[in-house]
PDB file of C-alpha atoms in Angstrom:
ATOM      1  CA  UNK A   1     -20.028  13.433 -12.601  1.00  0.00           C
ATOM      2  CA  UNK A   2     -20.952  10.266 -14.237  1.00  0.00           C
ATOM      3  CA  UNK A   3     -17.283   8.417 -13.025  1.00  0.00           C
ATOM      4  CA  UNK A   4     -18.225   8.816  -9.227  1.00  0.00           C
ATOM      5  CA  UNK A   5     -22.013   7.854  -9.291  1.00  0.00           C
ATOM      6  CA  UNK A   6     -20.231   4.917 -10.853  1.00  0.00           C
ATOM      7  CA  UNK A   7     -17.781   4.180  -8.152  1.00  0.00           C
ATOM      8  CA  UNK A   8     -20.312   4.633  -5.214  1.00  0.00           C
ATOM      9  CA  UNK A   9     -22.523   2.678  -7.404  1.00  0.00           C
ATOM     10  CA  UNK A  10     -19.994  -0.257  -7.517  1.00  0.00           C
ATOM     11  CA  UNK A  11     -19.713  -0.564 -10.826  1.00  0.00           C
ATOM     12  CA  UNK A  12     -15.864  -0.696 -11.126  1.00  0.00           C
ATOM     13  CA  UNK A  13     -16.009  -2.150 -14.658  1.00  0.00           C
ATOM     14  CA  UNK A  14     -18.119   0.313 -16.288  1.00  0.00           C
ATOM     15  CA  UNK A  15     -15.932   3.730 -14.665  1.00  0.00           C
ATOM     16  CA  UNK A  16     -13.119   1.878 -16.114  1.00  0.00           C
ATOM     17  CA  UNK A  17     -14.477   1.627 -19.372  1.00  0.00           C
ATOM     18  CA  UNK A  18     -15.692   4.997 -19.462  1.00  0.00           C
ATOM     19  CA  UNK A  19     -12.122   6.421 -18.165  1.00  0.00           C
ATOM     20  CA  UNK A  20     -10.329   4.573 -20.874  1.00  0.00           C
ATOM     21  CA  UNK A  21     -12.599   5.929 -23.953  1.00  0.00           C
ATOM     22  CA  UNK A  22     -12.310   9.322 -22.637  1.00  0.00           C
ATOM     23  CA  UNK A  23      -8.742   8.425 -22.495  1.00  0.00           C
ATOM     24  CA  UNK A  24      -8.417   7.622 -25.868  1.00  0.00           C
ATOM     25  CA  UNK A  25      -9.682  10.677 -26.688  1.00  0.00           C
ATOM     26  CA  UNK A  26      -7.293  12.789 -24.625  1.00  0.00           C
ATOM     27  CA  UNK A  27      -3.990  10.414 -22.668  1.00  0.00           C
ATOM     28  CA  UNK A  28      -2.396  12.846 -20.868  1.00  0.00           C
ATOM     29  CA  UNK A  29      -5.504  13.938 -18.962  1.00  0.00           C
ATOM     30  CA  UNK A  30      -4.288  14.010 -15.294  1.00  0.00           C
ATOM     31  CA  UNK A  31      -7.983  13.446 -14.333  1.00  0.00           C
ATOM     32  CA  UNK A  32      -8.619  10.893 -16.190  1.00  0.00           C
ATOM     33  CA  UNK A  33      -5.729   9.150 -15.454  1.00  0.00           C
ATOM     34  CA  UNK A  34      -6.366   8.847 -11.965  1.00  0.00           C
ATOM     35  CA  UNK A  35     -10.125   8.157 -12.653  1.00  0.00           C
ATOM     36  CA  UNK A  36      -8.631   4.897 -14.627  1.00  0.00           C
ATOM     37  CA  UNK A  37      -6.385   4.020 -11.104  1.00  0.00           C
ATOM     38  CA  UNK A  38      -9.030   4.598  -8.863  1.00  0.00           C
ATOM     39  CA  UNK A  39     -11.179   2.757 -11.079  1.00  0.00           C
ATOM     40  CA  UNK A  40      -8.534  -0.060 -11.456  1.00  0.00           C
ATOM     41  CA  UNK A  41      -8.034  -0.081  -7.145  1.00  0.00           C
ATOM     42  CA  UNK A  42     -11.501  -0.543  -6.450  1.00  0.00           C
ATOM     43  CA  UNK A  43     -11.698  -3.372  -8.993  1.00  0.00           C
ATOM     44  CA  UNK A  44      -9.115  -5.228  -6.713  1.00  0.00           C
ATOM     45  CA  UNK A  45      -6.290  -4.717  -9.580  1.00  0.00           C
ATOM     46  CA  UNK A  46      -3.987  -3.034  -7.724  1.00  0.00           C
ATOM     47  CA  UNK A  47      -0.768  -3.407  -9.594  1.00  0.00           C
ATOM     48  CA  UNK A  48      -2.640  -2.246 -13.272  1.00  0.00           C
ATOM     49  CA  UNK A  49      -3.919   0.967 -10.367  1.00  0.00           C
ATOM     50  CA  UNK A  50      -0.311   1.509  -9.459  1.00  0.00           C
ATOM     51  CA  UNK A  51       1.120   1.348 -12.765  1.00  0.00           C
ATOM     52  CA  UNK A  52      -1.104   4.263 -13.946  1.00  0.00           C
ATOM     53  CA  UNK A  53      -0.326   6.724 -10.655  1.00  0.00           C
ATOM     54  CA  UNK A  54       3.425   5.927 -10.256  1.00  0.00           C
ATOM     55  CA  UNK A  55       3.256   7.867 -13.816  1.00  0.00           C
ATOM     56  CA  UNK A  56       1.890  10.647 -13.203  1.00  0.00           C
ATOM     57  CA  UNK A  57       3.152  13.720 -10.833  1.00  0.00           C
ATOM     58  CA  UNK A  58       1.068  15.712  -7.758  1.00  0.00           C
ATOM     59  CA  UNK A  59      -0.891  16.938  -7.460  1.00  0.00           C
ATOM     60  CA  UNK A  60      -3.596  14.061  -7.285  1.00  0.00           C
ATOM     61  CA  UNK A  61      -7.535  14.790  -7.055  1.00  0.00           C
ATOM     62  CA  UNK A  62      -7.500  12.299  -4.802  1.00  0.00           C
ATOM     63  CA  UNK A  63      -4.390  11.461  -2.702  1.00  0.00           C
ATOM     64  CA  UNK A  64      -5.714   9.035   0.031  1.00  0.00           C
ATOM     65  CA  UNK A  65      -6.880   6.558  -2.880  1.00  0.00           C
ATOM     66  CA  UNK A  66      -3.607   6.859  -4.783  1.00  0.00           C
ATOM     67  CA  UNK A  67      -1.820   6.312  -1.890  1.00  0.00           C
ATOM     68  CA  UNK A  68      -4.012   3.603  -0.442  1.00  0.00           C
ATOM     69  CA  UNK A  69      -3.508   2.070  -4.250  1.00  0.00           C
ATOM     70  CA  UNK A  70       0.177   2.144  -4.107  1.00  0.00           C
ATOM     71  CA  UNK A  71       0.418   1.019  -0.764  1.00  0.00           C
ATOM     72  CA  UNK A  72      -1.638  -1.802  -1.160  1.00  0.00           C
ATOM     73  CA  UNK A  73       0.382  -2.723  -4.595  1.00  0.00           C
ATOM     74  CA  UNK A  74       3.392  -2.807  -3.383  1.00  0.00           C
ATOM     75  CA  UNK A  75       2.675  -5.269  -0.422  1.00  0.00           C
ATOM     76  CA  UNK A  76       0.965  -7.012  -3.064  1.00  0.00           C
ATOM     77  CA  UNK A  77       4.250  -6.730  -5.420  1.00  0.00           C
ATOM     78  CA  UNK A  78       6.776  -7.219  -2.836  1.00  0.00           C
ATOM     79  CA  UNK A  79       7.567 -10.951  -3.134  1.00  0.00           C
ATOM     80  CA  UNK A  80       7.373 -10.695  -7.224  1.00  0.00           C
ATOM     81  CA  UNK A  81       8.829  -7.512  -7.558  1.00  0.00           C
ATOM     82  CA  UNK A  82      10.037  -6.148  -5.088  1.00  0.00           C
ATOM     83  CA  UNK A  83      12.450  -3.433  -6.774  1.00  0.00           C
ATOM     84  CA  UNK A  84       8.940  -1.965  -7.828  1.00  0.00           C
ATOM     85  CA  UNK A  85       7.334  -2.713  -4.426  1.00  0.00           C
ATOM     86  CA  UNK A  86       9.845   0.315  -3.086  1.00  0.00           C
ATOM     87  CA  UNK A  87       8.594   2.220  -5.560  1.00  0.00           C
ATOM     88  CA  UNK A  88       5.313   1.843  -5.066  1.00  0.00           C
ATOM     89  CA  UNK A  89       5.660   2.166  -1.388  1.00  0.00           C
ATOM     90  CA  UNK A  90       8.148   5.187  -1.449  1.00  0.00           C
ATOM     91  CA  UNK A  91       5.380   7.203  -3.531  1.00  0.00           C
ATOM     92  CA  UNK A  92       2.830   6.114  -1.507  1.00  0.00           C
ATOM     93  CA  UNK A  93       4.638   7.438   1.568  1.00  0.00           C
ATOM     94  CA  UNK A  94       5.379  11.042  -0.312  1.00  0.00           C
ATOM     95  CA  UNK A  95       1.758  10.970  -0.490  1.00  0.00           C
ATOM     96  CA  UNK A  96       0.365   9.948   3.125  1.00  0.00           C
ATOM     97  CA  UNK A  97       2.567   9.509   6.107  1.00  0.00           C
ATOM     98  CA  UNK A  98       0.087   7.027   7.702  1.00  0.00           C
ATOM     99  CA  UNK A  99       1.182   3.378   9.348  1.00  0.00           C
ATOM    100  CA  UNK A 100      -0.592   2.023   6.126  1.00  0.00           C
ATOM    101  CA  UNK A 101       2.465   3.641   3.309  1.00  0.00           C
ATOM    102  CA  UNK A 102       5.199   2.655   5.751  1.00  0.00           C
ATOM    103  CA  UNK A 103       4.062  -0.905   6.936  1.00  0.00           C
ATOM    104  CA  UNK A 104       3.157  -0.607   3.033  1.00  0.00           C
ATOM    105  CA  UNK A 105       7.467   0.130   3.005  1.00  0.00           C
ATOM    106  CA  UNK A 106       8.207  -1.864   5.144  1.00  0.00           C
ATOM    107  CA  UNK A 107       7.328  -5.288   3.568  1.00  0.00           C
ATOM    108  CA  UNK A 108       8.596  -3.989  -0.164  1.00  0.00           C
ATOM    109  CA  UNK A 109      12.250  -4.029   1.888  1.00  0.00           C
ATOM    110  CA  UNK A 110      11.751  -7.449   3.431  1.00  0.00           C
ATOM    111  CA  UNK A 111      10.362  -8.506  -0.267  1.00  0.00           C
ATOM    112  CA  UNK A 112      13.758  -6.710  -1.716  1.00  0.00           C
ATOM    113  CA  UNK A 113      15.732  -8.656   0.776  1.00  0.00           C
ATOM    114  CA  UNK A 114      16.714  -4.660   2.620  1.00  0.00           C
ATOM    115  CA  UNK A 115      16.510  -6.547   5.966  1.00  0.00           C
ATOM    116  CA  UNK A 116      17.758  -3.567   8.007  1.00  0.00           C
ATOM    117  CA  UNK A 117      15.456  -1.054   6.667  1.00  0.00           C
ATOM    118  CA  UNK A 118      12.933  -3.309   6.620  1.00  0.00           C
ATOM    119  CA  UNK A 119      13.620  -3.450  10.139  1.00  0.00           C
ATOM    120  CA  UNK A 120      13.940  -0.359  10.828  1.00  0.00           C
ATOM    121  CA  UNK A 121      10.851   0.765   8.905  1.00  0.00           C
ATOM    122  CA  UNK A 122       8.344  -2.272  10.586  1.00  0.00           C
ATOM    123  CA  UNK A 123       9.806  -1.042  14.321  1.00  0.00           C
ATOM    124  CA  UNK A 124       9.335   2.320  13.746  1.00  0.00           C
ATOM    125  CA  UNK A 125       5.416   1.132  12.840  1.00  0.00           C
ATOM    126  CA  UNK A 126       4.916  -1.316  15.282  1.00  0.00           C
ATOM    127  CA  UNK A 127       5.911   1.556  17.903  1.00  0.00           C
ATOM    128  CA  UNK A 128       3.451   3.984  16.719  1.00  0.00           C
ATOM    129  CA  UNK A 129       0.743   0.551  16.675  1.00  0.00           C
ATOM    130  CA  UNK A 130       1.253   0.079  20.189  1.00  0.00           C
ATOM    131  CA  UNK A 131       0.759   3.836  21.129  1.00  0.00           C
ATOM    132  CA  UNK A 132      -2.594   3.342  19.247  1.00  0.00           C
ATOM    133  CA  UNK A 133      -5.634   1.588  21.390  1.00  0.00           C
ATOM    134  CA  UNK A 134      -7.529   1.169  18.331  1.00  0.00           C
ATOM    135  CA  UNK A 135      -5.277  -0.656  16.118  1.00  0.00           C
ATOM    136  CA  UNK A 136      -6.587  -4.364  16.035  1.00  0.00           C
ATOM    137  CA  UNK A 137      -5.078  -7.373  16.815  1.00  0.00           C
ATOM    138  CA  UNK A 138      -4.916  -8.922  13.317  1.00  0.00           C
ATOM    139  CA  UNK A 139      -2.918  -5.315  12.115  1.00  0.00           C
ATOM    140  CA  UNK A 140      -0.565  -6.134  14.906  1.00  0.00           C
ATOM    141  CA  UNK A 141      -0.282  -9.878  14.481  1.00  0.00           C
ATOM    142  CA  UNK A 142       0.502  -9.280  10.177  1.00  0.00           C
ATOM    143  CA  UNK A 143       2.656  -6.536  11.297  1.00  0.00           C
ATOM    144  CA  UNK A 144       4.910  -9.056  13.956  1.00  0.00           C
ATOM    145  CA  UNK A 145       4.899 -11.876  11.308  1.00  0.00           C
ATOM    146  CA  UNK A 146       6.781  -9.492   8.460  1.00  0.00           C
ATOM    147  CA  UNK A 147       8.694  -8.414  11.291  1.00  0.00           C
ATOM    148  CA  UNK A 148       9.850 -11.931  12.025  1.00  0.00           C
ATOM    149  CA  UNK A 149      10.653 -12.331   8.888  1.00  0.00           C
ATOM    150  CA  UNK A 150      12.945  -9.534   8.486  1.00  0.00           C
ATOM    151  CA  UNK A 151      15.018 -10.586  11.541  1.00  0.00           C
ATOM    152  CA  UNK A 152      15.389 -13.755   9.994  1.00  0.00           C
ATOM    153  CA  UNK A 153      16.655 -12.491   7.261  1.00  0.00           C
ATOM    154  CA  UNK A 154      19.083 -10.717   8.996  1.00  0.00           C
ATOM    155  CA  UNK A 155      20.019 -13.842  10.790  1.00  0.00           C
ATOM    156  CA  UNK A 156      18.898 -11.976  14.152  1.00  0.00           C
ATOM    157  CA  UNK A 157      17.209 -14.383  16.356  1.00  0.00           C
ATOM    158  CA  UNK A 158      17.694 -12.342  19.983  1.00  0.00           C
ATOM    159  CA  UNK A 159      15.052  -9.976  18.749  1.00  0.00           C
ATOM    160  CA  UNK A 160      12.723 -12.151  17.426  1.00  0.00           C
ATOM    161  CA  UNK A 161      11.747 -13.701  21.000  1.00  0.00           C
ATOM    162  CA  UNK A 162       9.952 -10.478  22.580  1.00  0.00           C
ATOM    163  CA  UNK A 163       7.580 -10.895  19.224  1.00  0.00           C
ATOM    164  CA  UNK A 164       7.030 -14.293  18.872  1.00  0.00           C
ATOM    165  CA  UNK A 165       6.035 -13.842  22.910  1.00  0.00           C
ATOM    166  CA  UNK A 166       3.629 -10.761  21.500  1.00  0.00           C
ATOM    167  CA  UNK A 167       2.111 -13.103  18.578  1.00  0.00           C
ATOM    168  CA  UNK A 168       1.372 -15.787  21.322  1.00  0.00           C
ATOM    169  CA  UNK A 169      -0.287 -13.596  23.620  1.00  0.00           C
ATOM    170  CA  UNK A 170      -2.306 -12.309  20.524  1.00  0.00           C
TER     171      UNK A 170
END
């Protein structure tokens, strides 16, 4: 298919323009639609990629982009909109179950001010982090900082010390 030797090609711009005239053609083309997302993600515009996949209903050709896409939108949403941030994350998490959708949850709460599910959500993936050899240091370290700040936000500050000691020692 033309679309993907575009997208391993690179050429972001041009599968986007070719998903939107086939689009005009037919709009409700599930396909398409999610050719025009993925097309939109890998062009770094995340929230114009979520916009188009938090329309439209499983199943998805491709899940692990859609719900890398909505993931990565809603952290990128959650301090300008963060009631759409949830969103975002919340379908990305019906989609994958990964660290990625709920750290992706997890900072959408802290952007929507939902310090104790924020909480809740960011301890839940920092355990399953530190279970994981392979996770790297700079996951962890972004992970602890959001953490931070939703215990500030909740005005806890006896919680915060056993991760500002974990941030040093990282």
């Amino acid at each position: 298919m033309l679309f993907r030797s575009l997208i391993r090609a690179g050429d972001y711009d041009t599968a986007k323009s070719v998903a939107q005239s086939a689009l005009a053609r037919t709009p409700d083309d599930h396909l398409l639609n999610q050719l025009l997302g993925i097309s939109d993600f890998y062009s770094h515009d995340y929230t114009d990629a979520a916009q188009v996949f938090i329309k439209l209903s499983p199943p998805y050709q491709y899940p692990a982009v859609v719900a890398q896409s909505l993931a990565t939108a809603a952290v990128v949403e959650a301090n300008t909109n963060p009631s759409e941030a949830v969103q975002y994350a919340q379908r990305a998490l019906s989609i994958d179950h990964s660290t990625n959708s709920r750290f992706a949850l997890g900072v959408a709460q802290l952007g929507d001010k939902e310090y104790t599910d924020a909480i809740a959500t960011l301890q839940a993936v920092r355990a399953e982090q530190q279970r994981d050899p392979h996770t790297a240091e700079r996951d962890r370290y972004r992970l602890d900082q959001e953490l931070l700040q939703a215990y500030s936000g909740a005005g806890d500050t006896t919680d915060t010390q056993p991760i500002i000691a974990e941030m040093h020692r990282l």
